PDB file of C-alpha atoms in Angstrom:
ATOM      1  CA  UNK A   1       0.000   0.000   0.000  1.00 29.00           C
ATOM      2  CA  UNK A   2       1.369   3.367  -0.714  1.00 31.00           C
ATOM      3  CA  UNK A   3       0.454   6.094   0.933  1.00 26.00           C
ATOM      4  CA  UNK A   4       0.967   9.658   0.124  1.00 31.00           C
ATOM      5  CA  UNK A   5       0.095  12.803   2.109  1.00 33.00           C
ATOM      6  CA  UNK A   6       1.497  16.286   2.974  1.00 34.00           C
ATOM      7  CA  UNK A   7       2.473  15.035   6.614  1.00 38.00           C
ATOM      8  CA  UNK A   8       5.589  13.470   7.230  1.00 39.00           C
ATOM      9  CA  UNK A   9       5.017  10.958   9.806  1.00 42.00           C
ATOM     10  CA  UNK A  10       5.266   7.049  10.673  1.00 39.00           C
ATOM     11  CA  UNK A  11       1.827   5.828   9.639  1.00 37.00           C
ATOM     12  CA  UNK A  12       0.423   2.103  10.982  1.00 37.00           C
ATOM     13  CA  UNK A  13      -0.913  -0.342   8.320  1.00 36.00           C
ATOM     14  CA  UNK A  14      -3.264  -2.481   9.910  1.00 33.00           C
ATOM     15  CA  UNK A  15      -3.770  -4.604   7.235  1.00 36.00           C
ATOM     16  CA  UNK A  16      -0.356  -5.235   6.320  1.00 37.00           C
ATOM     17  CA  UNK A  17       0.785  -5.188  10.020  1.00 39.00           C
ATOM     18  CA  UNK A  18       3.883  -3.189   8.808  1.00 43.00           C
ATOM     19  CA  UNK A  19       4.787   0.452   9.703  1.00 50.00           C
ATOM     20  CA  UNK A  20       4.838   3.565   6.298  1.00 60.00           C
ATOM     21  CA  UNK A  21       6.125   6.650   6.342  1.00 72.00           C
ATOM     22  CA  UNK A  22       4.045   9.358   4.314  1.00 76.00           C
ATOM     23  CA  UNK A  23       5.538  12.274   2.690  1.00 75.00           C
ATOM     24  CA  UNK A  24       4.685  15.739   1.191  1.00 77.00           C
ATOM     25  CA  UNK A  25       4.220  16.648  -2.294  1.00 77.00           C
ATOM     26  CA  UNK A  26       6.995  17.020  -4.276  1.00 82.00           C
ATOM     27  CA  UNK A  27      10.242  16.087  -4.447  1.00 84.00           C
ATOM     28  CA  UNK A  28      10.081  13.562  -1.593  1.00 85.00           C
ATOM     29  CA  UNK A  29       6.856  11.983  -2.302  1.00 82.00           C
ATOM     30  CA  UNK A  30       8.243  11.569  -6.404  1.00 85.00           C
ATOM     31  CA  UNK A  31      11.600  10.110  -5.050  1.00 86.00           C
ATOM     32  CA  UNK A  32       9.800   7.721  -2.992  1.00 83.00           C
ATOM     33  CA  UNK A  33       7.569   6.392  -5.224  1.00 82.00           C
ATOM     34  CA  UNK A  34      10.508   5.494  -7.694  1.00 84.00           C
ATOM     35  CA  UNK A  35      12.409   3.837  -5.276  1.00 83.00           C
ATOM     36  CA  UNK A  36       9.670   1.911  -3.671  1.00 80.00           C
ATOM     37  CA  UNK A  37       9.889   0.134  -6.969  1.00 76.00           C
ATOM     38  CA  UNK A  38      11.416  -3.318  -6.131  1.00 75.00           C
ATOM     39  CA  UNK A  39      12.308  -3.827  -9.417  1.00 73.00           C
ATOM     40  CA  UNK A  40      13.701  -1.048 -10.086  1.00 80.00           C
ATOM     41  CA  UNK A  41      11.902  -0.100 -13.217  1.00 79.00           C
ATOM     42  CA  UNK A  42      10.300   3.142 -12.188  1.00 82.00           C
ATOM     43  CA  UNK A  43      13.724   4.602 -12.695  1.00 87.00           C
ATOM     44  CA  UNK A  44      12.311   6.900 -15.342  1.00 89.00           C
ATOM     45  CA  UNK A  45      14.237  10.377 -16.103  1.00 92.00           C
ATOM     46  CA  UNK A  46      14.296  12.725 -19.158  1.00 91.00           C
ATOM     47  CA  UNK A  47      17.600  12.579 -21.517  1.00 91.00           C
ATOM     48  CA  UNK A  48      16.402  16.014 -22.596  1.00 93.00           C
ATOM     49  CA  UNK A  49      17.929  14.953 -25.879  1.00 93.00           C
ATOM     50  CA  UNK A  50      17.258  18.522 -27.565  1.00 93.00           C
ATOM     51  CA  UNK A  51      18.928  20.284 -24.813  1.00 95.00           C
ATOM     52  CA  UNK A  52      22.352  17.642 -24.917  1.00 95.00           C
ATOM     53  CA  UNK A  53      22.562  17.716 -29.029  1.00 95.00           C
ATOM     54  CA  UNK A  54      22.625  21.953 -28.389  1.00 96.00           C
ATOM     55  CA  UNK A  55      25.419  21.707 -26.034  1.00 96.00           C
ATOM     56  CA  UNK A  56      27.486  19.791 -28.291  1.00 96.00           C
ATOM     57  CA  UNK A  57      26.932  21.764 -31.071  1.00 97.00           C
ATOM     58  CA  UNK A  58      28.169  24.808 -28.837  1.00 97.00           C
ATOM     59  CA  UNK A  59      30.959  22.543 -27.482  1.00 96.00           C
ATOM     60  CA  UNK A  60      31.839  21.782 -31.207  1.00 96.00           C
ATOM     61  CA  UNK A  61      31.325  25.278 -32.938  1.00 96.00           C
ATOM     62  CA  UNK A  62      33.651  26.763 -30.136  1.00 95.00           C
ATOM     63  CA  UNK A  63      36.003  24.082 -30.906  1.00 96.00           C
ATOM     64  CA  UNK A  64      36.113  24.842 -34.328  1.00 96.00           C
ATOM     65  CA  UNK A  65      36.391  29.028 -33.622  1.00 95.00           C
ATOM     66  CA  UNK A  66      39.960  27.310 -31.882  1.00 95.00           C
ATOM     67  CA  UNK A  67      41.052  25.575 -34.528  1.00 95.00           C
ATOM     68  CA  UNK A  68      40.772  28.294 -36.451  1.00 95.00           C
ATOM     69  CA  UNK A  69      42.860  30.687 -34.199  1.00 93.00           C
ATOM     70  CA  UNK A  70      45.227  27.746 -33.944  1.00 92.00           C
ATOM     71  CA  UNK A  71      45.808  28.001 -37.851  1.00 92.00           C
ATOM     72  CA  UNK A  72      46.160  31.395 -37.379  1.00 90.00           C
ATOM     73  CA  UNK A  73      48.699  31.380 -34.694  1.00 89.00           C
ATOM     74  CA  UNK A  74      50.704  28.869 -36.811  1.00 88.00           C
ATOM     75  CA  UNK A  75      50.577  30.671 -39.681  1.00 89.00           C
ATOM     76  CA  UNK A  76      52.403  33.550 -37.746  1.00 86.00           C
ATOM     77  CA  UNK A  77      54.536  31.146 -36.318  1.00 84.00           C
ATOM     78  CA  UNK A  78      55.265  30.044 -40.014  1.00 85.00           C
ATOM     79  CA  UNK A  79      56.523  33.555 -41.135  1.00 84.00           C
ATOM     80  CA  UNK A  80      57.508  34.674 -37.752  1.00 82.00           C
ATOM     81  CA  UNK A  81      61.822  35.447 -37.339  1.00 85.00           C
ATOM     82  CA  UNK A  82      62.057  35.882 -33.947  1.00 84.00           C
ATOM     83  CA  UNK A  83      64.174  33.429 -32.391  1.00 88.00           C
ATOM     84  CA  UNK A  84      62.645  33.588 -29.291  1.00 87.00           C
ATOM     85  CA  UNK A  85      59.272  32.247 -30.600  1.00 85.00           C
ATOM     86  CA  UNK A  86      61.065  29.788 -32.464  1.00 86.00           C
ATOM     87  CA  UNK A  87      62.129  28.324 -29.345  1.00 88.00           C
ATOM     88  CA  UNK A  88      58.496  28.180 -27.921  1.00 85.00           C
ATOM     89  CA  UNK A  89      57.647  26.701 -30.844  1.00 85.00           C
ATOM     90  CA  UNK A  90      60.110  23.774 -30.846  1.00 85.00           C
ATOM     91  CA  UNK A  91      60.608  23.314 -26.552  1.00 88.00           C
ATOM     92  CA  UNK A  92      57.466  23.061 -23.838  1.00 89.00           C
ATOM     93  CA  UNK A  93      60.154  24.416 -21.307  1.00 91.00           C
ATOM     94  CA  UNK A  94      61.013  27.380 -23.787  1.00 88.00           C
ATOM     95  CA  UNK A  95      57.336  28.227 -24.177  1.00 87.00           C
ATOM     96  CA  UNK A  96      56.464  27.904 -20.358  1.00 89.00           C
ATOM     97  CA  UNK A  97      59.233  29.802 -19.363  1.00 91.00           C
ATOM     98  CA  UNK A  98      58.706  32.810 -22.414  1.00 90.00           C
ATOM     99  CA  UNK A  99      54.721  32.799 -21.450  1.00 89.00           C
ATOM    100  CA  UNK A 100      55.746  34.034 -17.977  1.00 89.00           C
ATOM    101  CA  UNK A 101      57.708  37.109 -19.705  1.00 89.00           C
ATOM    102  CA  UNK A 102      56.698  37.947 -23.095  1.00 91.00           C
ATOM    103  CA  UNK A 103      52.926  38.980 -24.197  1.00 89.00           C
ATOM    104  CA  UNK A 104      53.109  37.206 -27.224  1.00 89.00           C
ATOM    105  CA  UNK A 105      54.279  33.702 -25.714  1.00 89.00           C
ATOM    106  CA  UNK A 106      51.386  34.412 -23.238  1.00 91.00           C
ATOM    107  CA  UNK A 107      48.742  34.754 -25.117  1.00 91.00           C
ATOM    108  CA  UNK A 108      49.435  31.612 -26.784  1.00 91.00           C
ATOM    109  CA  UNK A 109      49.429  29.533 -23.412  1.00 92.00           C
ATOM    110  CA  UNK A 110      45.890  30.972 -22.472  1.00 93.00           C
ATOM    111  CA  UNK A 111      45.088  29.622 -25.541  1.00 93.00           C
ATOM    112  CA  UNK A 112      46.164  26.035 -25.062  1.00 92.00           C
ATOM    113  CA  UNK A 113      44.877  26.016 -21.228  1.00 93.00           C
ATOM    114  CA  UNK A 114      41.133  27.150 -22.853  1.00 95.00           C
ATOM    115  CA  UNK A 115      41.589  24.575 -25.673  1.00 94.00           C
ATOM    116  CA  UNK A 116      42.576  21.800 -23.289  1.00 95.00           C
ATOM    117  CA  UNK A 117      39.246  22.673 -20.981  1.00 95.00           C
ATOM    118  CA  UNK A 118      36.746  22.926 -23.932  1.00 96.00           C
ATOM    119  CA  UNK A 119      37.773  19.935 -25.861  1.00 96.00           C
ATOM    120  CA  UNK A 120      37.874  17.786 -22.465  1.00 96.00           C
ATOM    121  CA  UNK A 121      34.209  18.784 -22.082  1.00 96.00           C
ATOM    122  CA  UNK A 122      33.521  18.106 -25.739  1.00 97.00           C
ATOM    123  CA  UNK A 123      34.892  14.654 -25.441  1.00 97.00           C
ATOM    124  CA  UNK A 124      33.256  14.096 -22.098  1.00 97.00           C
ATOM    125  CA  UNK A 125      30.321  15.087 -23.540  1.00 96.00           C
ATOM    126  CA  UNK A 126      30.270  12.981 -26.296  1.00 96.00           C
ATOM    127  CA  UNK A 127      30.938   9.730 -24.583  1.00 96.00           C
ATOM    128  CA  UNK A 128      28.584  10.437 -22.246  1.00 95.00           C
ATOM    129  CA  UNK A 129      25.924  11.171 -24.725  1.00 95.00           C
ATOM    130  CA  UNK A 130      27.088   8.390 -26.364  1.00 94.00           C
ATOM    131  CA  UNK A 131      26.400   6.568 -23.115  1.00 93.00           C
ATOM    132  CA  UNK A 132      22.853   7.733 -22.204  1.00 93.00           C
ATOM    133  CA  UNK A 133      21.822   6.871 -25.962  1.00 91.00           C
ATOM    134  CA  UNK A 134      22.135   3.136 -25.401  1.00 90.00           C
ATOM    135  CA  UNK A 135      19.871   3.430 -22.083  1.00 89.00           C
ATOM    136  CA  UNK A 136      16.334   2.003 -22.988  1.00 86.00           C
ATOM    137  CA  UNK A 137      13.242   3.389 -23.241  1.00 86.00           C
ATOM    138  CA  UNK A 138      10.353   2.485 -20.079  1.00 85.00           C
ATOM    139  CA  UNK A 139       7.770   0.199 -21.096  1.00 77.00           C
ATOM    140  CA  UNK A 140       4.644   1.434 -22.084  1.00 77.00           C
ATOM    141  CA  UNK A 141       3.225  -0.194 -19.370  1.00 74.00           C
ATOM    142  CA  UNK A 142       5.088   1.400 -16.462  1.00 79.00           C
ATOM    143  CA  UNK A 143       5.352   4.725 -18.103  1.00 82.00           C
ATOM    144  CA  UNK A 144       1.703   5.026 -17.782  1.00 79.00           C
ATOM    145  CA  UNK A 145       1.187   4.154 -14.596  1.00 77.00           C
ATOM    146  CA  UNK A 146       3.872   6.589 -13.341  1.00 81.00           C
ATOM    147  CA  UNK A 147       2.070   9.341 -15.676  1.00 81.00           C
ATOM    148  CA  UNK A 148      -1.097   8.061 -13.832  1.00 78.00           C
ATOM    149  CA  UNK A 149       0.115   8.619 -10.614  1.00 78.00           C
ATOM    150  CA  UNK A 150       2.181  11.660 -11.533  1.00 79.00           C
ATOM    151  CA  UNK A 151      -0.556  13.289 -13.587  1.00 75.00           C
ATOM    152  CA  UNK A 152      -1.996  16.605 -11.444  1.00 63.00           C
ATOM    153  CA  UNK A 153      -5.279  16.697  -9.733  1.00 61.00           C
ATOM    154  CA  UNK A 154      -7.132  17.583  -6.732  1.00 56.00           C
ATOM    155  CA  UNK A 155      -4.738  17.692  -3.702  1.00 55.00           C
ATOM    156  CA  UNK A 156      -2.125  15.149  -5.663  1.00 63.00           C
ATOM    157  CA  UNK A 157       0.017  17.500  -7.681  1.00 66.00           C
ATOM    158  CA  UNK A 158       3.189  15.895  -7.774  1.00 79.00           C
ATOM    159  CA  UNK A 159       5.638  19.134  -9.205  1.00 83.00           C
ATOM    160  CA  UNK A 160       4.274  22.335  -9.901  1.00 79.00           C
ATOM    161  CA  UNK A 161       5.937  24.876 -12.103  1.00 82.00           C
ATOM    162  CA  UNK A 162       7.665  23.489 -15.635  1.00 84.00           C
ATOM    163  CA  UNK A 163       8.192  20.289 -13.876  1.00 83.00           C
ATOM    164  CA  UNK A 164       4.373  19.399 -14.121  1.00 81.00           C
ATOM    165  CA  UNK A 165       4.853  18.303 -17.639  1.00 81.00           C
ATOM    166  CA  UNK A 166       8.318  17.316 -17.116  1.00 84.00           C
ATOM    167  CA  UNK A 167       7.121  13.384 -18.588  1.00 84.00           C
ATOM    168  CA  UNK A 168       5.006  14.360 -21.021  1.00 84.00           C
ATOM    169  CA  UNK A 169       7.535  13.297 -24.386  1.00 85.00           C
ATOM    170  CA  UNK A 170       7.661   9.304 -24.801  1.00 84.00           C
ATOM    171  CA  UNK A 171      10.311   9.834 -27.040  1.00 87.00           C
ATOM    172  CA  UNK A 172      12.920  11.698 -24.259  1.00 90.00           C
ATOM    173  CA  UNK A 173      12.101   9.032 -21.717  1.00 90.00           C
ATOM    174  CA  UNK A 174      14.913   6.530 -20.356  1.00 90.00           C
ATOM    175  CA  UNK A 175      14.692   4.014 -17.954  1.00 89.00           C
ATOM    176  CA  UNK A 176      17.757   3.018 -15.755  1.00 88.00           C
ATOM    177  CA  UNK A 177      16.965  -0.553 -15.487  1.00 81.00           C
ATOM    178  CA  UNK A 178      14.409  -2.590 -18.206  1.00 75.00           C
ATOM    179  CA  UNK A 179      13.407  -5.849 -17.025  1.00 66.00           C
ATOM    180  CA  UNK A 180      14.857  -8.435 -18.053  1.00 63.00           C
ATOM    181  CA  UNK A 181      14.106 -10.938 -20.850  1.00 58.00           C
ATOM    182  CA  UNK A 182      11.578  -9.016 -22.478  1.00 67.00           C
ATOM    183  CA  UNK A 183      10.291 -11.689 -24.826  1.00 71.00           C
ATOM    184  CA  UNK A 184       7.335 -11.609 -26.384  1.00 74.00           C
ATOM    185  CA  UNK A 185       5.290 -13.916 -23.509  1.00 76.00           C
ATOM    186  CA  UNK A 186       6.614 -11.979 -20.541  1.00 76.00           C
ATOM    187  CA  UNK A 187       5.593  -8.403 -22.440  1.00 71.00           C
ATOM    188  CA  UNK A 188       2.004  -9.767 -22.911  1.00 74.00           C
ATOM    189  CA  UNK A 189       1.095 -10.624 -18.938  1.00 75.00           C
ATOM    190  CA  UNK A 190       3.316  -7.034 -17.899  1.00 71.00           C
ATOM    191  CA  UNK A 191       0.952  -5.307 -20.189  1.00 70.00           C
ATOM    192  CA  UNK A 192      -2.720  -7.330 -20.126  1.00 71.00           C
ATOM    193  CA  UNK A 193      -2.440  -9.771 -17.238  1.00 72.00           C
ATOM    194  CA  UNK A 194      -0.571  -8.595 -14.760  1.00 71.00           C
ATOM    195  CA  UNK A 195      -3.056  -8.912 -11.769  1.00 69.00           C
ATOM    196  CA  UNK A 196      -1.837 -12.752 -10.968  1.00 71.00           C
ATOM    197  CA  UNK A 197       1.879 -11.326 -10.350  1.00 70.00           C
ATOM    198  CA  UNK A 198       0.924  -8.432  -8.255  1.00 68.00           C
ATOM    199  CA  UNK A 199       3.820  -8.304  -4.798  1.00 63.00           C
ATOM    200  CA  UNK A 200       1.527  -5.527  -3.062  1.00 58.00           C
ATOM    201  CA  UNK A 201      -2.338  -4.566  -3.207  1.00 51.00           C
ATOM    202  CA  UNK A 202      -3.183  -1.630  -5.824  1.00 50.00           C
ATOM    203  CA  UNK A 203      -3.793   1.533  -4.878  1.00 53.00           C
ATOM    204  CA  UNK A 204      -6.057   3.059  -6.831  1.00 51.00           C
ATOM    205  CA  UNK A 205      -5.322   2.228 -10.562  1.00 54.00           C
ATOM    206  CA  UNK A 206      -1.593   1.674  -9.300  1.00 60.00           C
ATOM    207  CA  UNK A 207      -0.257  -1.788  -8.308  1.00 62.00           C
ATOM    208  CA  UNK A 208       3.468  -3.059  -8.254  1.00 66.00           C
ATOM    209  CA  UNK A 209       4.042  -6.262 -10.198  1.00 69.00           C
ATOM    210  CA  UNK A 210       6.616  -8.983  -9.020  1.00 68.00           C
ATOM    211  CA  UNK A 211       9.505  -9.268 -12.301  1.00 72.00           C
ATOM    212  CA  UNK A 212      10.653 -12.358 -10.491  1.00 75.00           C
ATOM    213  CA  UNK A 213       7.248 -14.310 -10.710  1.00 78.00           C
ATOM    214  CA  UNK A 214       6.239 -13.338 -14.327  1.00 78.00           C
ATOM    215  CA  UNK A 215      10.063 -14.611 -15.074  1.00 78.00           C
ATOM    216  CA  UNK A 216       9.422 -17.745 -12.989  1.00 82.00           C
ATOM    217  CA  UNK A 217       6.095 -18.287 -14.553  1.00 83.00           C
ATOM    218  CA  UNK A 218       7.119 -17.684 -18.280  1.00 82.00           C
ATOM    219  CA  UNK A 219      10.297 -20.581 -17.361  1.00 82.00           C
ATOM    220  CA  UNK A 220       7.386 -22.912 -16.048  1.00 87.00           C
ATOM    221  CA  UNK A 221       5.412 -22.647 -19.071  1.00 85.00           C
ATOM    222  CA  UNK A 222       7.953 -22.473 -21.719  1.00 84.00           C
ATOM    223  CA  UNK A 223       9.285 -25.901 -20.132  1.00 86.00           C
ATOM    224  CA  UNK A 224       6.293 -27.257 -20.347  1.00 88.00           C
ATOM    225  CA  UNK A 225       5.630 -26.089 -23.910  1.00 87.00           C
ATOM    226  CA  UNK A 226       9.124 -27.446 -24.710  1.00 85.00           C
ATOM    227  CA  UNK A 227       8.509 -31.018 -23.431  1.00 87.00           C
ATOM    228  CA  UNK A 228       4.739 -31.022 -24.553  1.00 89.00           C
ATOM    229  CA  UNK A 229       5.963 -30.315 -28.420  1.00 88.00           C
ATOM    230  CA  UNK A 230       8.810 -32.799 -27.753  1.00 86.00           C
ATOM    231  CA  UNK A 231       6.606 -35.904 -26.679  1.00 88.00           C
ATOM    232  CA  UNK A 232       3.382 -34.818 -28.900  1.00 89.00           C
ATOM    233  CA  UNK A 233       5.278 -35.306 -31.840  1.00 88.00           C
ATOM    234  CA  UNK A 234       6.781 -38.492 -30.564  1.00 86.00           C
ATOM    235  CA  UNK A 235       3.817 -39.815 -29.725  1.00 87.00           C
ATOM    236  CA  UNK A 236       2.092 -38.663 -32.604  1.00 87.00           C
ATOM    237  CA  UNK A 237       4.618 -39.877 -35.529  1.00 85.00           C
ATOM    238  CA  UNK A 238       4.157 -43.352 -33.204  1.00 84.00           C
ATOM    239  CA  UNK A 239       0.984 -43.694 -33.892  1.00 83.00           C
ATOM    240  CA  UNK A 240       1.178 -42.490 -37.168  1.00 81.00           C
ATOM    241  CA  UNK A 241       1.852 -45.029 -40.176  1.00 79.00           C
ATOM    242  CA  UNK A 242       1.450 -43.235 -43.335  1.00 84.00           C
ATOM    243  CA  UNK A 243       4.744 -41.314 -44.654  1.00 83.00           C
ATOM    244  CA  UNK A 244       2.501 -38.671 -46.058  1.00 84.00           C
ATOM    245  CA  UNK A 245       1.109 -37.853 -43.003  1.00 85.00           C
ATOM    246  CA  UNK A 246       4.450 -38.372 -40.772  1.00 85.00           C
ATOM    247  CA  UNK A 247       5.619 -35.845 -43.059  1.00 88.00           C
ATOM    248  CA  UNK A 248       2.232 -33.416 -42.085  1.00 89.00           C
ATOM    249  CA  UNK A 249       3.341 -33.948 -38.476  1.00 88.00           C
ATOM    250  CA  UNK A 250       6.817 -33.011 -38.426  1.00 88.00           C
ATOM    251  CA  UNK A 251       5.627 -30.083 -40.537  1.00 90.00           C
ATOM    252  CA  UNK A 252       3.440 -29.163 -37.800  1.00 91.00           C
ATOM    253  CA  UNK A 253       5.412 -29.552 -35.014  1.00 90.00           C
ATOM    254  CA  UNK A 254       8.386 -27.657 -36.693  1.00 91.00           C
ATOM    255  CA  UNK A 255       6.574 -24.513 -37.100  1.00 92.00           C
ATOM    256  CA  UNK A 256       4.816 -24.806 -33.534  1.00 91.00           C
ATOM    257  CA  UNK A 257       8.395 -25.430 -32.060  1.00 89.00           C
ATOM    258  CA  UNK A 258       9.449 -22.480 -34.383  1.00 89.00           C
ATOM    259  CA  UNK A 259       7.133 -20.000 -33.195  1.00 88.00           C
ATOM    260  CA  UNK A 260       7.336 -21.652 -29.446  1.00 86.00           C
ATOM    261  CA  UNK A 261      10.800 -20.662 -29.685  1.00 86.00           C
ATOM    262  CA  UNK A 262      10.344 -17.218 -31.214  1.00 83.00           C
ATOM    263  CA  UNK A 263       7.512 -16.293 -28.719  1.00 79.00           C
ATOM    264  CA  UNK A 264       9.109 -17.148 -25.733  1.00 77.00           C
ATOM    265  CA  UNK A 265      12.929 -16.432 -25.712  1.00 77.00           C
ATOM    266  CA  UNK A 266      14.975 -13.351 -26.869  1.00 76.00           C
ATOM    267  CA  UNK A 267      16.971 -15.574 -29.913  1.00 77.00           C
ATOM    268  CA  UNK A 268      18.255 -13.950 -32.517  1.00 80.00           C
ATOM    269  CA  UNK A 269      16.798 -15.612 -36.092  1.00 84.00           C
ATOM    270  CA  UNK A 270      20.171 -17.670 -36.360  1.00 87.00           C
ATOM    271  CA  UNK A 271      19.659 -19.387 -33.044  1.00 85.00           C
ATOM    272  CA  UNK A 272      15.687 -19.544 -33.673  1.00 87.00           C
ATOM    273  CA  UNK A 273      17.210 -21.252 -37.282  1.00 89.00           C
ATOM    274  CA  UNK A 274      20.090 -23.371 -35.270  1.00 90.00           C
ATOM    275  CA  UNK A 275      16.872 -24.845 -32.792  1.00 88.00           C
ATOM    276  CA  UNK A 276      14.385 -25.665 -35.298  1.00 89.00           C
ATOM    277  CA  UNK A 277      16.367 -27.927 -37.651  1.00 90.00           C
ATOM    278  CA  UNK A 278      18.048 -29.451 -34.322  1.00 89.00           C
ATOM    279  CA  UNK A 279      14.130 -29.895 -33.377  1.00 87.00           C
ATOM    280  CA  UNK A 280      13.357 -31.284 -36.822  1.00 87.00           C
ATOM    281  CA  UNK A 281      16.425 -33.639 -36.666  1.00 87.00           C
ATOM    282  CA  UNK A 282      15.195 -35.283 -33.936  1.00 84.00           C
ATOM    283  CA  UNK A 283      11.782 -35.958 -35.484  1.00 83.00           C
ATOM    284  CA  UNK A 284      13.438 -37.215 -38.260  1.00 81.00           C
ATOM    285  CA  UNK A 285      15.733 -39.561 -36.913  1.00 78.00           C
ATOM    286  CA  UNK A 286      12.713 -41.102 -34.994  1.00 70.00           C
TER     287      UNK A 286
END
């Protein structure tokens, strides 16, 4: 049961025999929400994707305004017969040393200090980004129950200001942890069956589903699909005398085992390939 108020204060479940603590609106009552999450999967944030691309492209254009002094600098450098700044240009300890002395030799180490700290953030930036892009998107599913719970109404407004609509683009939306084997089977009871696999009672529309059952229950069943495809055909090409219709079965049985495998597992088309004609060697041989 989850329980959210404006008064911060231990609260008694009777039901549930255990002890809550409420918390205001806002910040705290958001942040505990998420992490009430067992499973982790109502870590949901923005990548604000619009906002990262811009400060790259500022990163990069003042990058480029340096490269461009650089050439510039070097091109003065080129035509340049002072022997001093030949030095700088040819020793580190030279230049260091000149830069504390001469305006010229200083200028140019300002420049290098500023074009060290902007292209570290560049870089920095771009792996990062690079990072958060391979982050997955929330299910549907969980995305619109936080939105339910999130969304403002009488006496539940969750974040006021900007923030109010701060999950309103699917497309910007990342999810710290995705549960885990997401196959086709395990996406169909998260989204229209989940009330079996439910860990605490709903609240509301809201209810927390248990990622461990639905993965124990999907094994169960996929087991037992496994062995039921594995001894029906056996049993069926045993009773079967015709080669025609052996032929039917194993047919059969070879696209059920196809789609059995496709349905329930995450393998990639070579491994759903590799299975089948390992399945229909087997029927085969017998």
């Amino acid at each position: 049961m989850f329980i959210f108020q404006r008064q911060s204060k231990p609260v008694e479940d009777v039901e549930l025999a255990t002890t809550q603590v409420e918390y205001p609106n806002g910040f705290a009552s958001v942040a505990d929400f998420i992490v009430q999450d067992k499973d982790k999967t109502s870590s949901i944030f923005r990548r604000f994707d619009r906002l990262a691309t811009r400060n790259l492209l500022y990163l990069q254009s003042r990058l480029q305004s340096l490269e461009a002094f650089q050439d510039e600098l070097d091109n003065q450098d080129l035509q340049s017969i002072d022997l001093c700044a030949k030095k700088a240009a040819t020793s580190w300890e030279d230049f260091e040393s000149l830069a504390k002395t001469r305006e010229r030799e200083r200028i140019r180490m300002e420049f290098a200090q500023e074009l060290e700290r902007v292209i570290k953030k560049y870089h920095n930036a771009l792996l990062l980004q690079s990072q958060i892009l391979k982050l997955q998107a929330p299910s549907k599913g969980t995305l619109r129950a936080f939105r339910h719970w999130f969304e403002p109404g009488p006496r539940k407004t969750k974040l006021r200001g900007h923030s109010s609509r701060i999950f309103d683009d699917d497309s910007d939306m990342v999810a710290l942890r995705v549960p885990a084997d997401q196959d086709r089977l395990t996406w169909v009871i998260q989204e229209y069956f989940p009330w079996p696999f439910m860990n605490e009672a709903p609240s509301g529309r809201i209810a927390r589903t248990s990622e461990q059952r639905i993965a124990r229950f999907v094994a169960i069943i996929s087991t037992l699909l496994a062995a039921a495809l594995l001894i029906g055909a056996i049993a069926a090409l045993n009773y079967t005398q015709s080669q025609y219709q052996r032929m039917i079965v194993v047919g059969v049985f070879t696209m059920a085992f196809a789609a059995s495998v496709a349905l329930l597992s995450r393998a990639s088309r070579a491994e759903i390939f590799a299975a089948t004609a390992a399945y229909a060697a087997v029927l085969v041989v017998f």
